[in-house]
Amino acid sequence: MPDESLFDAATAVRDRGLLGGPPDVRAFDVDIDKGWTIGPDKPNGGYLLAILGRAAVDAVASAGGTQPHVVAANVTYVAATSLGPATVEVEVLRIGRGASQARARLVSAGSVTVEAMFTLGSLGRGSDPWWGGAPPVDVVPEDDAAQPPRGIELPPFAEKMALRLDPSSTGFARGTPGGRGELKGWLRFADGRDFDALSLLLVVDSCPPATFDLIATGWVPTLNLTAYIRAEPAPGPLRIRFRVGMVQSGFADEFFEVWDSEDRLVATSTQVVALRIPEGTPPAPG
Amino acid sequence: MPDESLFDAATAVRDRGLLGGPPDVRAFDVDIDKGWTIGPDKPNGGYLLAILGRAAVDAVASAGGTQPHVVAANVTYVAATSLGPATVEVEVLRIGRGASQARARLVSAGSVTVEAMFTLGSLGRGSDPWWGGAPPVDVVPEDDAAQPPRGIELPPFAEKMALRLDPSSTGFARGTPGGRGELKGWLRFADGRDFDALSLLLVVDSCPPATFDLIATGWVPTLNLTAYIRAEPAPGPLRIRFRVGMVQSGFADEFFEVWDSEDRLVATSTQVVALRIPEGTPPAPG
């Protein structure tokens, strides 16, 4: 593992101090790295959320908050974010005993491109739930899961995140979606960095659209995503499952689950995407 | 049904125009009504979310947006909201062809008490999903479901929302929680108003905490809630189910589902609440 992981370098935030208010807003300089794009010059949404989360954690600490972890995050993707220098503005909304809260926005080329809210708490590593949870998804052993096809140029994001899909989830890549509205597999950072709570904000948006298992479309833009981080993950690979809830009225929702190497459900997310289905189109047979 | 329902009157917003920017913020005068409280002077969170949603819909229309319905809402509860006059500030973030987006905050007695984000779209009434959904929860007939106990003074909110719980869900009221982490039942507006898409923002936060079916505690404050509205509900009563996901590290998450009288899943929500369990406490046997 390198001294500083690629993820940590690419999500670094530099505190510029309070801008003056009201409201009190703290600004951070950030650099949107071309190494985390999913298409030409298009940064992955989870990557942007992780940058905002890091700034929110810093701003809450600067305001006297004691909670080091994002527990809940909501993010609205407003417009395309440009690569290169940008600013994160954080307004701390509450410093509390058990939880603190902040909102954050990414300002890129003079416009708001991402808006988010964070609730911070203190998570345990290896802590088990008092109640509830979900058993880990059944996935073939990591070595038997699909490697990215050789000879195809991968987007930079796919080179950073080693995602290996279960064979049951790879039909979409061959033009034969599975029809179950589900993708599942294994995930690691390609550079060997272990996952921590903050990086789970990236993980919950690290998979191709689950709707690809129902219908072949162009890219499916996320409008709004909510992530819950439940525990610091144990070292090692993660198992993930990404499922479609409903497709209706030009929108779809998708549900993401993440288990650590000790079988704990460590994060979930739910998102709404824009997905217009031409009238009369049948879903893939499931 | 009265000419103006109690819900519509209590969630009215009066546009005061743009405050000047940047950013462009539109202000609305609102009145936080004592008729929708769940404790002494404590307005229900879904009631506040519905007010913010109504202002966001108005502000998006004023900015040229064509989408009349909230499709996704995220809300962070920051501090207690006082009864009486307050201001909603809305910043429109995007006017789009299929979706528009705004953030809104409630300013009460000079402080931000609620912060929210909305994605708007155009929903169909009686539209069926292209894919997915969930069959309605099994509940006893509405007439057989529990009436609120006689002779007990109900909070004003409970008088407005006729919630009738399934007998399997009422153990907590007798000191014997069911242990399944689930409450379910029927819901109507007591004044006979039918539900529409906007009022579903209230519905998804209209139930006692689902954690009451696991453990008797004081009130369980919602920190952050996400609602997805999927269709305009058909007239008539709604069926609801409220379930606990996990309880861990001082937080719990709860999942709400709403079906209309034609068996359609019309709304869902997920929320994070503060819930600290004393060490060594067992959950109720399920």
Coordinates of C-alpha atoms in Angstrom, one line a residue:
Chain A
M1 CA 0.0 0.0 0.0
P2 CA 1.4 3.4 -0.9
D3 CA 2.0 6.1 1.8
E4 CA -1.0 8.0 0.6
S5 CA -3.6 6.1 -1.3
L6 CA -4.9 7.4 -4.6
F7 CA -8.4 7.8 -3.0
D8 CA -7.0 9.9 -0.1
A9 CA -5.0 12.1 -2.5
A10 CA -7.9 12.6 -4.9
T11 CA -10.3 13.5 -2.1
A12 CA -8.0 15.9 -0.2
V13 CA -9.6 19.2 1.0
R14 CA -7.7 22.3 2.0
D15 CA -9.4 24.5 4.6
R16 CA -9.6 28.2 3.5
G17 CA -11.4 29.3 6.7
L18 CA -14.7 30.9 7.3
L19 CA -16.1 33.1 4.5
G20 CA -18.0 35.3 6.9
G21 CA -21.7 35.1 7.3
P22 CA -24.5 34.9 8.1
P23 CA -24.7 32.0 7.7
D24 CA -21.2 30.9 8.7
V25 CA -19.8 29.0 5.7
R26 CA -16.3 27.4 5.7
A27 CA -14.7 27.0 2.3
F28 CA -12.3 24.3 1.2
D29 CA -10.2 24.1 -2.0
V30 CA -10.4 20.8 -3.7
D31 CA -9.2 19.4 -7.0
I32 CA -11.5 17.2 -9.0
D33 CA -9.1 14.5 -10.2
K34 CA -9.4 13.1 -13.8
G35 CA -8.4 9.7 -12.4
W36 CA -11.9 9.1 -11.0
T37 CA -14.1 9.6 -14.1
I38 CA -16.6 7.2 -15.5
G39 CA -16.8 8.8 -18.9
P40 CA -14.9 11.5 -20.8
D41 CA -14.3 14.1 -18.1
K42 CA -17.3 12.9 -16.0
P43 CA -16.3 12.4 -12.3
N44 CA -18.1 9.5 -10.5
G45 CA -20.8 10.7 -8.2
G46 CA -19.6 8.8 -5.2
Y47 CA -16.2 10.3 -5.6
L48 CA -17.7 13.8 -5.4
L49 CA -19.8 12.7 -2.4
A50 CA -16.6 11.5 -0.6
I51 CA -15.0 14.9 -1.2
L52 CA -18.0 16.7 0.3
G53 CA -18.1 14.3 3.2
R54 CA -14.5 14.8 4.0
A55 CA -15.0 18.6 4.0
A56 CA -18.1 18.2 6.2
V57 CA -16.2 16.1 8.8
D58 CA -13.4 18.7 8.9
A59 CA -15.8 21.6 9.2
V60 CA -17.7 19.9 12.1
A61 CA -14.4 19.3 13.9
S62 CA -13.4 22.9 13.4
A63 CA -16.8 24.0 14.9
G64 CA -16.1 21.8 18.0
G65 CA -18.0 18.7 17.0
T66 CA -16.7 15.4 18.4
Q67 CA -18.2 13.0 15.8
P68 CA -15.6 11.8 13.2
H69 CA -17.9 9.7 10.9
V70 CA -20.6 10.4 8.4
V71 CA -23.5 8.3 9.5
A72 CA -26.1 9.6 6.9
A73 CA -25.5 11.5 3.7
N74 CA -28.0 12.9 1.2
V75 CA -26.7 14.2 -2.1
T76 CA -28.4 16.0 -5.0
Y77 CA -26.6 16.1 -8.3
V78 CA -27.5 19.3 -10.0
A79 CA -25.1 19.8 -12.9
A80 CA -22.0 18.4 -14.4
T81 CA -18.8 19.0 -12.4
S82 CA -15.7 20.1 -14.2
L83 CA -12.3 18.6 -13.6
G84 CA -9.7 20.7 -11.8
P85 CA -10.0 23.2 -9.0
A86 CA -13.3 23.7 -7.3
T87 CA -14.6 24.9 -3.9
V88 CA -16.6 23.1 -1.3
E89 CA -18.7 25.3 1.0
V90 CA -19.8 23.8 4.3
E91 CA -22.4 25.3 6.7
V92 CA -22.5 23.5 10.1
L93 CA -26.1 23.3 11.1
R94 CA -25.8 21.6 14.5
I95 CA -23.2 20.5 16.9
G96 CA -24.7 18.0 19.2
R97 CA -23.7 15.5 21.8
G98 CA -24.6 12.3 19.9
A99 CA -24.8 13.7 16.3
S100 CA -23.8 16.8 14.4
Q101 CA -25.1 18.0 11.1
A102 CA -23.9 20.1 8.1
R103 CA -24.8 20.9 4.6
A104 CA -22.1 21.1 1.9
R105 CA -22.1 22.2 -1.8
L106 CA -19.6 21.8 -4.5
V107 CA -19.1 25.0 -6.6
S108 CA -17.4 24.2 -9.9
A109 CA -16.7 26.9 -12.6
G110 CA -18.9 29.3 -10.7
S111 CA -22.0 27.1 -10.4
V112 CA -23.4 24.8 -7.7
T113 CA -23.0 21.3 -9.2
V114 CA -23.6 19.1 -6.1
E115 CA -25.6 19.8 -2.9
A116 CA -25.4 17.6 0.1
M117 CA -26.4 17.1 3.8
F118 CA -24.5 15.1 6.3
T119 CA -25.3 13.7 9.8
L120 CA -22.2 12.7 11.7
G121 CA -21.8 10.3 14.6
S122 CA -19.2 7.9 16.1
L123 CA -19.1 4.5 14.6
G124 CA -17.4 1.4 16.0
R125 CA -15.1 -0.8 14.1
G126 CA -16.3 -4.4 14.2
S127 CA -19.3 -3.4 16.3
D128 CA -22.3 -5.6 15.8
P129 CA -25.8 -4.3 15.6
W130 CA -28.0 -4.5 18.7
W131 CA -30.8 -5.6 16.3
G132 CA -31.3 -6.2 12.6
G133 CA -29.0 -6.3 9.6
A134 CA -28.9 -8.5 6.6
P135 CA -26.9 -11.6 5.8
P136 CA -24.3 -11.1 3.1
V137 CA -25.2 -11.6 -0.5
D138 CA -24.3 -15.0 -2.0
V139 CA -21.5 -14.3 -4.5
V140 CA -19.1 -16.7 -6.2
P141 CA -15.5 -16.7 -4.7
E142 CA -13.7 -13.5 -5.6
D143 CA -11.2 -15.4 -7.8
D144 CA -14.1 -16.9 -9.8
A145 CA -15.9 -13.5 -10.3
A146 CA -15.6 -11.7 -13.6
Q147 CA -12.5 -9.8 -14.4
P148 CA -12.9 -6.7 -16.6
P149 CA -12.6 -7.9 -20.2
R150 CA -9.0 -7.7 -21.7
G151 CA -8.2 -5.3 -24.5
I152 CA -11.0 -2.8 -23.7
E153 CA -10.0 0.6 -22.4
L154 CA -11.6 1.0 -19.0
P155 CA -12.7 4.4 -17.7
P156 CA -10.2 5.7 -15.0
F157 CA -12.7 5.0 -12.2
A158 CA -12.9 1.3 -13.1
E159 CA -9.1 1.1 -12.9
K160 CA -9.1 2.5 -9.4
M161 CA -12.0 0.3 -8.1
A162 CA -11.4 -3.4 -8.7
L163 CA -15.1 -4.5 -9.1
R164 CA -15.5 -8.2 -9.9
L165 CA -19.1 -9.1 -10.7
D166 CA -20.8 -12.4 -10.1
P167 CA -21.3 -14.3 -13.3
S168 CA -25.1 -13.9 -12.8
S169 CA -24.6 -10.2 -13.1
T170 CA -22.6 -9.8 -16.3
G171 CA -25.3 -10.5 -18.9
F172 CA -25.8 -6.8 -19.7
A173 CA -22.2 -6.6 -21.0
R174 CA -23.1 -9.3 -23.6
G175 CA -26.4 -7.7 -24.5
T176 CA -28.5 -10.2 -22.5
P177 CA -29.5 -8.6 -19.2
G178 CA -30.4 -11.0 -16.5
G179 CA -33.8 -9.6 -15.9
R180 CA -33.6 -9.6 -12.1
G181 CA -32.7 -6.0 -11.7
E182 CA -29.7 -7.0 -9.6
L183 CA -25.9 -6.8 -9.8
K184 CA -23.6 -8.3 -7.2
G185 CA -19.9 -8.9 -6.7
W186 CA -16.7 -8.1 -4.9
L187 CA -15.0 -4.7 -4.6
R188 CA -11.5 -3.6 -3.6
F189 CA -9.4 -0.5 -4.1
A190 CA -6.9 -1.5 -6.8
D191 CA -4.0 0.1 -4.9
G192 CA -4.6 -2.0 -1.9
R193 CA -6.0 0.7 0.4
D194 CA -8.4 -0.8 2.9
F195 CA -11.9 0.8 3.1
D196 CA -12.8 3.0 6.0
A197 CA -16.1 4.7 6.8
L198 CA -15.5 7.7 4.6
S199 CA -14.6 5.7 1.6
L200 CA -17.9 3.8 1.8
L201 CA -19.5 7.0 0.5
L202 CA -17.7 6.2 -2.7
V203 CA -18.4 2.5 -2.6
V204 CA -22.2 3.0 -2.5
D205 CA -22.0 4.6 -6.0
S206 CA -19.3 2.4 -7.5
C207 CA -21.4 0.0 -9.6
P208 CA -22.9 0.2 -13.1
P209 CA -26.6 1.0 -12.9
A210 CA -28.7 -1.9 -11.6
T211 CA -31.2 -1.1 -14.3
F212 CA -28.7 -2.4 -16.9
D213 CA -29.9 -5.9 -15.7
L214 CA -33.4 -5.0 -16.9
I215 CA -32.9 -2.9 -20.0
A216 CA -30.0 -1.6 -22.2
T217 CA -30.0 2.2 -22.1
G218 CA -27.5 5.0 -22.2
W219 CA -26.0 6.2 -18.9
V220 CA -28.5 6.5 -16.1
P221 CA -27.9 9.8 -14.2
T222 CA -28.4 9.8 -10.5
L223 CA -30.6 12.7 -9.3
N224 CA -30.5 12.1 -5.6
L225 CA -28.7 9.6 -3.4
T226 CA -28.9 8.7 0.3
A227 CA -26.2 6.7 2.1
Y228 CA -26.2 5.2 5.6
I229 CA -22.8 4.2 7.0
R230 CA -23.2 1.7 9.8
A231 CA -19.8 0.6 10.9
E232 CA -16.1 0.9 10.1
P233 CA -15.4 -2.0 7.7
A234 CA -13.0 -4.7 8.6
P235 CA -9.9 -4.9 6.3
G236 CA -10.3 -6.8 3.1
P237 CA -12.6 -6.9 0.1
L238 CA -16.3 -5.9 0.3
R239 CA -19.3 -7.7 -1.1
I240 CA -21.9 -5.6 -2.8
R241 CA -25.4 -5.9 -4.1
F242 CA -27.2 -3.3 -6.2
R243 CA -30.9 -3.8 -6.8
V244 CA -33.7 -2.0 -8.6
G245 CA -36.8 -1.1 -6.6
M246 CA -39.3 0.3 -9.1
V247 CA -39.2 1.9 -12.5
Q248 CA -42.1 4.3 -13.0
S249 CA -43.0 7.8 -14.4
G250 CA -39.5 8.5 -15.8
F251 CA -37.7 7.6 -12.6
A252 CA -36.2 4.5 -11.0
D253 CA -34.9 3.8 -7.5
E254 CA -32.0 1.5 -6.7
F255 CA -30.8 0.1 -3.4
F256 CA -27.2 -0.7 -2.6
E257 CA -25.8 -2.9 0.2
V258 CA -22.2 -3.4 1.3
W259 CA -20.8 -6.1 3.6
D260 CA -17.3 -6.2 5.0
S261 CA -15.0 -9.3 5.1
E262 CA -16.5 -10.3 8.4
D263 CA -20.0 -10.4 7.0
R264 CA -21.3 -7.2 8.5
L265 CA -23.7 -4.9 6.7
V266 CA -21.5 -1.8 6.9
A267 CA -23.3 0.6 4.4
T268 CA -26.5 0.9 2.4
S269 CA -27.7 3.5 -0.1
T270 CA -30.8 4.3 -2.0
Q271 CA -31.0 6.5 -5.1
V272 CA -33.4 8.0 -7.6
V273 CA -32.3 8.1 -11.2
A274 CA -33.8 9.5 -14.4
L275 CA -34.9 6.6 -16.6
R276 CA -37.5 7.1 -19.3
I277 CA -38.7 3.8 -20.9
P278 CA -40.2 4.1 -24.4
E279 CA -43.8 3.1 -24.3
G280 CA -44.4 -0.6 -25.1
T281 CA -40.9 -1.7 -24.1
P282 CA -40.9 -5.0 -22.2
P283 CA -38.4 -5.6 -19.4
A284 CA -35.8 -8.4 -20.0
P285 CA -37.3 -11.7 -19.0
G286 CA -36.2 -12.6 -15.4
Chain B
M1 CA -65.0 17.2 3.1
P2 CA -64.6 20.9 4.0
D3 CA -63.8 23.5 1.3
E4 CA -60.2 23.7 2.5
S5 CA -58.9 20.7 4.4
L6 CA -57.1 21.2 7.7
F7 CA -53.9 19.9 6.1
D8 CA -54.0 22.4 3.2
A9 CA -54.7 25.3 5.6
A10 CA -51.9 24.3 8.0
T11 CA -49.4 23.9 5.2
A12 CA -50.2 27.1 3.3
V13 CA -47.2 29.1 2.1
R14 CA -47.3 32.8 1.1
D15 CA -44.7 33.9 -1.5
R16 CA -42.8 37.0 -0.4
G17 CA -40.7 37.0 -3.6
L18 CA -37.0 36.8 -4.2
L19 CA -34.7 38.0 -1.4
G20 CA -31.9 39.0 -3.8
G21 CA -28.8 37.0 -4.2
P22 CA -26.6 35.4 -5.0
P23 CA -27.8 32.8 -4.6
D24 CA -31.4 33.6 -5.6
V25 CA -33.5 32.7 -2.6
R26 CA -37.3 32.9 -2.6
A27 CA -38.9 33.5 0.8
F28 CA -42.3 32.2 2.0
D29 CA -44.2 33.1 5.1
V30 CA -45.7 30.1 6.8
D31 CA -47.5 29.5 10.1
I32 CA -46.5 26.5 12.1
D33 CA -49.9 25.3 13.3
K34 CA -50.4 23.9 16.9
G35 CA -52.9 21.5 15.5
W36 CA -50.2 19.2 14.1
T37 CA -48.1 18.6 17.2
I38 CA -47.0 15.2 18.6
G39 CA -46.1 16.5 22.0
P40 CA -46.4 19.7 23.8
D41 CA -45.7 22.4 21.2
K42 CA -43.6 19.9 19.1
P43 CA -44.7 19.9 15.4
N44 CA -44.6 16.5 13.6
G45 CA -41.6 16.2 11.3
G46 CA -43.7 15.1 8.3
Y47 CA -45.9 18.1 8.7
L48 CA -42.8 20.4 8.5
L49 CA -41.5 18.5 5.5
A50 CA -44.9 19.0 3.7
I51 CA -44.7 22.7 4.2
L52 CA -41.1 22.8 2.8
G53 CA -42.2 20.6 -0.1
R54 CA -45.1 23.0 -0.9
A55 CA -42.8 26.0 -0.9
A56 CA -40.3 24.1 -3.1
V57 CA -43.0 23.2 -5.7
D58 CA -44.1 26.9 -5.8
A59 CA -40.6 28.2 -6.1
V60 CA -39.8 25.8 -9.0
A61 CA -43.0 26.8 -10.8
S62 CA -42.0 30.5 -10.3
A63 CA -38.6 29.8 -11.8
G64 CA -40.2 28.2 -14.9
G65 CA -40.1 24.6 -13.9
T66 CA -42.9 22.3 -15.3
Q67 CA -42.8 19.5 -12.7
P68 CA -45.6 19.7 -10.1
H69 CA -44.7 16.8 -7.8
V70 CA -42.0 16.1 -5.3
V71 CA -40.5 12.8 -6.4
A72 CA -37.6 12.7 -3.8
A73 CA -37.2 14.6 -0.6
N74 CA -34.3 14.6 1.9
V75 CA -34.8 16.4 5.2
T76 CA -32.4 17.0 8.1
Y77 CA -34.0 18.0 11.4
V78 CA -31.6 20.4 13.1
A79 CA -33.4 22.0 16.0
A80 CA -36.9 22.3 17.5
T81 CA -39.3 24.4 15.5
S82 CA -41.5 26.9 17.3
L83 CA -45.2 27.3 16.7
G84 CA -46.4 30.4 14.9
P85 CA -44.9 32.5 12.1
A86 CA -41.8 31.2 10.4
T87 CA -40.0 31.6 7.0
V88 CA -39.2 29.0 4.4
E89 CA -36.3 30.0 2.1
V90 CA -36.0 28.1 -1.2
E91 CA -33.1 28.1 -3.6
V92 CA -33.9 26.6 -7.0
L93 CA -30.8 24.5 -8.0
R94 CA -31.9 23.2 -11.4
I95 CA -34.7 23.6 -13.8
G96 CA -34.7 20.6 -16.1
R97 CA -36.8 18.9 -18.7
G98 CA -37.6 15.8 -16.8
A99 CA -36.7 16.9 -13.2
S100 CA -36.1 20.1 -11.3
Q101 CA -34.3 20.5 -8.0
A102 CA -34.4 22.8 -5.0
R103 CA -33.2 23.1 -1.5
A104 CA -35.3 24.6 1.2
R105 CA -34.9 25.5 4.9
L106 CA -37.2 26.5 7.6
V107 CA -36.1 29.5 9.7
S108 CA -37.9 29.6 13.0
A109 CA -37.2 32.3 15.7
G110 CA -34.1 33.4 13.8
S111 CA -32.5 29.9 13.5
V112 CA -32.5 27.2 10.8
T113 CA -34.5 24.3 12.3
V114 CA -35.1 22.1 9.2
E115 CA -33.0 21.8 6.0
A116 CA -34.2 19.9 3.0
M117 CA -33.6 19.0 -0.7
F118 CA -36.3 18.2 -3.2
T119 CA -36.3 16.6 -6.7
L120 CA -39.5 17.3 -8.6
G121 CA -41.0 15.4 -11.5
S122 CA -44.4 14.6 -13.0
L123 CA -46.2 11.7 -11.5
G124 CA -49.2 9.9 -13.0
R125 CA -52.4 9.1 -11.0
G126 CA -53.0 5.4 -11.1
S127 CA -49.9 4.8 -13.2
D128 CA -48.5 1.3 -12.7
P129 CA -44.7 0.7 -12.5
W130 CA -42.9 -0.6 -15.6
W131 CA -41.0 -2.9 -13.3
G132 CA -40.9 -3.6 -9.6
G133 CA -42.9 -2.5 -6.6
A134 CA -44.1 -4.5 -3.6
P135 CA -47.4 -6.2 -2.8
P136 CA -49.4 -4.4 -0.1
V137 CA -48.8 -5.3 3.5
D138 CA -51.3 -7.8 5.0
V139 CA -53.5 -5.8 7.5
V140 CA -56.8 -6.8 9.2
P141 CA -59.8 -5.0 7.7
E142 CA -59.8 -1.3 8.7
D143 CA -62.9 -1.7 10.9
D144 CA -61.1 -4.4 12.9
A145 CA -57.9 -2.4 13.4
A146 CA -57.3 -0.7 16.7
Q147 CA -59.0 2.6 17.5
P148 CA -57.1 5.0 19.7
P149 CA -58.0 4.2 23.3
R150 CA -60.9 6.1 24.7
G151 CA -60.5 8.5 27.6
I152 CA -56.9 9.3 26.8
E153 CA -56.0 12.8 25.5
L154 CA -54.5 12.4 22.1
P155 CA -51.8 14.8 20.7
P156 CA -53.4 17.1 18.1
F157 CA -51.5 15.2 15.3
A158 CA -53.2 11.9 16.2
E159 CA -56.6 13.6 16.0
K160 CA -55.9 14.8 12.5
M161 CA -54.5 11.5 11.2
A162 CA -56.8 8.6 11.7
L163 CA -54.2 5.9 12.2
R164 CA -55.6 2.4 13.0
L165 CA -52.9 -0.1 13.8
D166 CA -53.1 -3.8 13.1
P167 CA -53.6 -5.8 16.4
S168 CA -50.2 -7.3 15.9
S169 CA -48.7 -3.8 16.2
T170 CA -50.3 -2.6 19.4
G171 CA -48.3 -4.5 22.0
F172 CA -46.0 -1.5 22.7
A173 CA -49.0 0.5 24.0
R174 CA -49.6 -2.3 26.6
G175 CA -45.9 -2.6 27.6
T176 CA -45.4 -5.8 25.5
P177 CA -43.6 -4.9 22.3
G178 CA -44.1 -7.4 19.5
G179 CA -40.4 -7.9 18.9
R180 CA -40.6 -7.8 15.2
G181 CA -39.6 -4.2 14.7
E182 CA -42.7 -3.6 12.6
L183 CA -45.9 -1.5 12.9
K184 CA -48.6 -1.6 10.3
G185 CA -52.1 -0.4 9.8
W186 CA -54.6 1.9 8.0
L187 CA -54.4 5.7 7.6
R188 CA -56.8 8.4 6.7
F189 CA -57.1 12.2 7.2
A190 CA -59.7 12.5 9.9
D191 CA -61.5 15.3 8.0
G192 CA -62.0 13.2 5.0
R193 CA -59.5 14.8 2.7
D194 CA -58.1 12.4 0.1
F195 CA -54.4 12.0 -0.1
D196 CA -52.4 13.5 -2.9
A197 CA -48.7 13.3 -3.8
L198 CA -47.7 16.3 -1.5
S199 CA -49.5 14.9 1.5
L200 CA -47.5 11.7 1.3
L201 CA -44.6 13.7 2.6
L202 CA -46.6 13.9 5.8
V203 CA -47.8 10.3 5.6
V204 CA -44.3 8.8 5.6
D205 CA -43.6 10.3 9.0
S206 CA -47.0 9.7 10.6
C207 CA -46.5 6.6 12.7
P208 CA -45.0 6.0 16.2
P209 CA -41.4 4.9 16.0
A210 CA -41.1 1.3 14.7
T211 CA -38.4 0.8 17.4
F212 CA -41.3 0.9 19.9
D213 CA -42.0 -2.7 18.7
L214 CA -38.5 -3.6 20.0
I215 CA -37.9 -1.6 23.1
A216 CA -39.8 1.0 25.2
T217 CA -37.9 4.2 25.2
G218 CA -38.7 7.9 25.3
W219 CA -39.4 9.7 22.0
V220 CA -37.0 8.7 19.2
P221 CA -35.9 11.9 17.3
T222 CA -35.5 11.7 13.6
L223 CA -32.2 13.1 12.4
N224 CA -32.6 12.6 8.7
L225 CA -35.3 11.3 6.4
T226 CA -35.6 10.5 2.7
A227 CA -38.9 10.1 1.0
Y228 CA -39.7 8.8 -2.5
I229 CA -43.1 9.6 -3.9
R230 CA -44.0 7.2 -6.7
A231 CA -47.6 8.0 -7.8
E232 CA -50.6 10.1 -7.0
P233 CA -52.6 7.9 -4.6
A234 CA -56.1 6.7 -5.5
P235 CA -58.8 8.1 -3.2
G236 CA -59.5 6.2 0.0
P237 CA -57.5 4.9 2.9
L238 CA -53.8 4.0 2.8
R239 CA -52.1 1.0 4.2
I240 CA -48.8 1.6 5.8
R241 CA -45.9 -0.5 7.2
F242 CA -43.0 0.9 9.3
R243 CA -40.1 -1.4 9.9
V244 CA -36.7 -1.2 11.7
G245 CA -33.6 -1.9 9.6
M246 CA -30.8 -1.9 12.1
V247 CA -30.0 -0.6 15.6
Q248 CA -26.3 0.1 16.1
S249 CA -23.8 2.7 17.5
G250 CA -26.5 5.0 18.9
F251 CA -28.6 5.1 15.7
A252 CA -31.4 3.2 14.1
D253 CA -32.9 3.3 10.6
E254 CA -36.5 2.7 9.8
F255 CA -38.3 2.0 6.5
F256 CA -41.8 3.2 5.7
E257 CA -44.0 1.9 2.9
V258 CA -47.4 3.3 1.8
W259 CA -50.0 1.6 -0.5
D260 CA -53.1 3.2 -1.9
S261 CA -56.6 1.8 -2.0
E262 CA -55.8 0.2 -5.4
D263 CA -52.8 -1.8 -3.9
R264 CA -50.1 0.4 -5.5
L265 CA -46.9 1.2 -3.6
V266 CA -47.2 5.0 -3.8
A267 CA -44.5 6.2 -1.4
T268 CA -41.6 4.9 0.7
S269 CA -39.2 6.5 3.2
T270 CA -36.1 5.7 5.1
Q271 CA -34.9 7.6 8.1
V272 CA -32.1 7.6 10.7
V273 CA -33.0 8.2 14.3
A274 CA -31.0 8.7 17.5
L275 CA -31.5 5.7 19.7
R276 CA -29.0 4.8 22.4
I277 CA -29.5 1.4 23.9
P278 CA -28.1 0.8 27.4
E279 CA -25.4 -1.9 27.4
G280 CA -26.8 -5.3 28.1
T281 CA -30.3 -4.6 27.1
P282 CA -32.0 -7.4 25.2
P283 CA -34.5 -6.6 22.5
A284 CA -38.0 -7.8 23.0
P285 CA -38.4 -11.5 22.0
G286 CA -39.8 -11.6 18.4

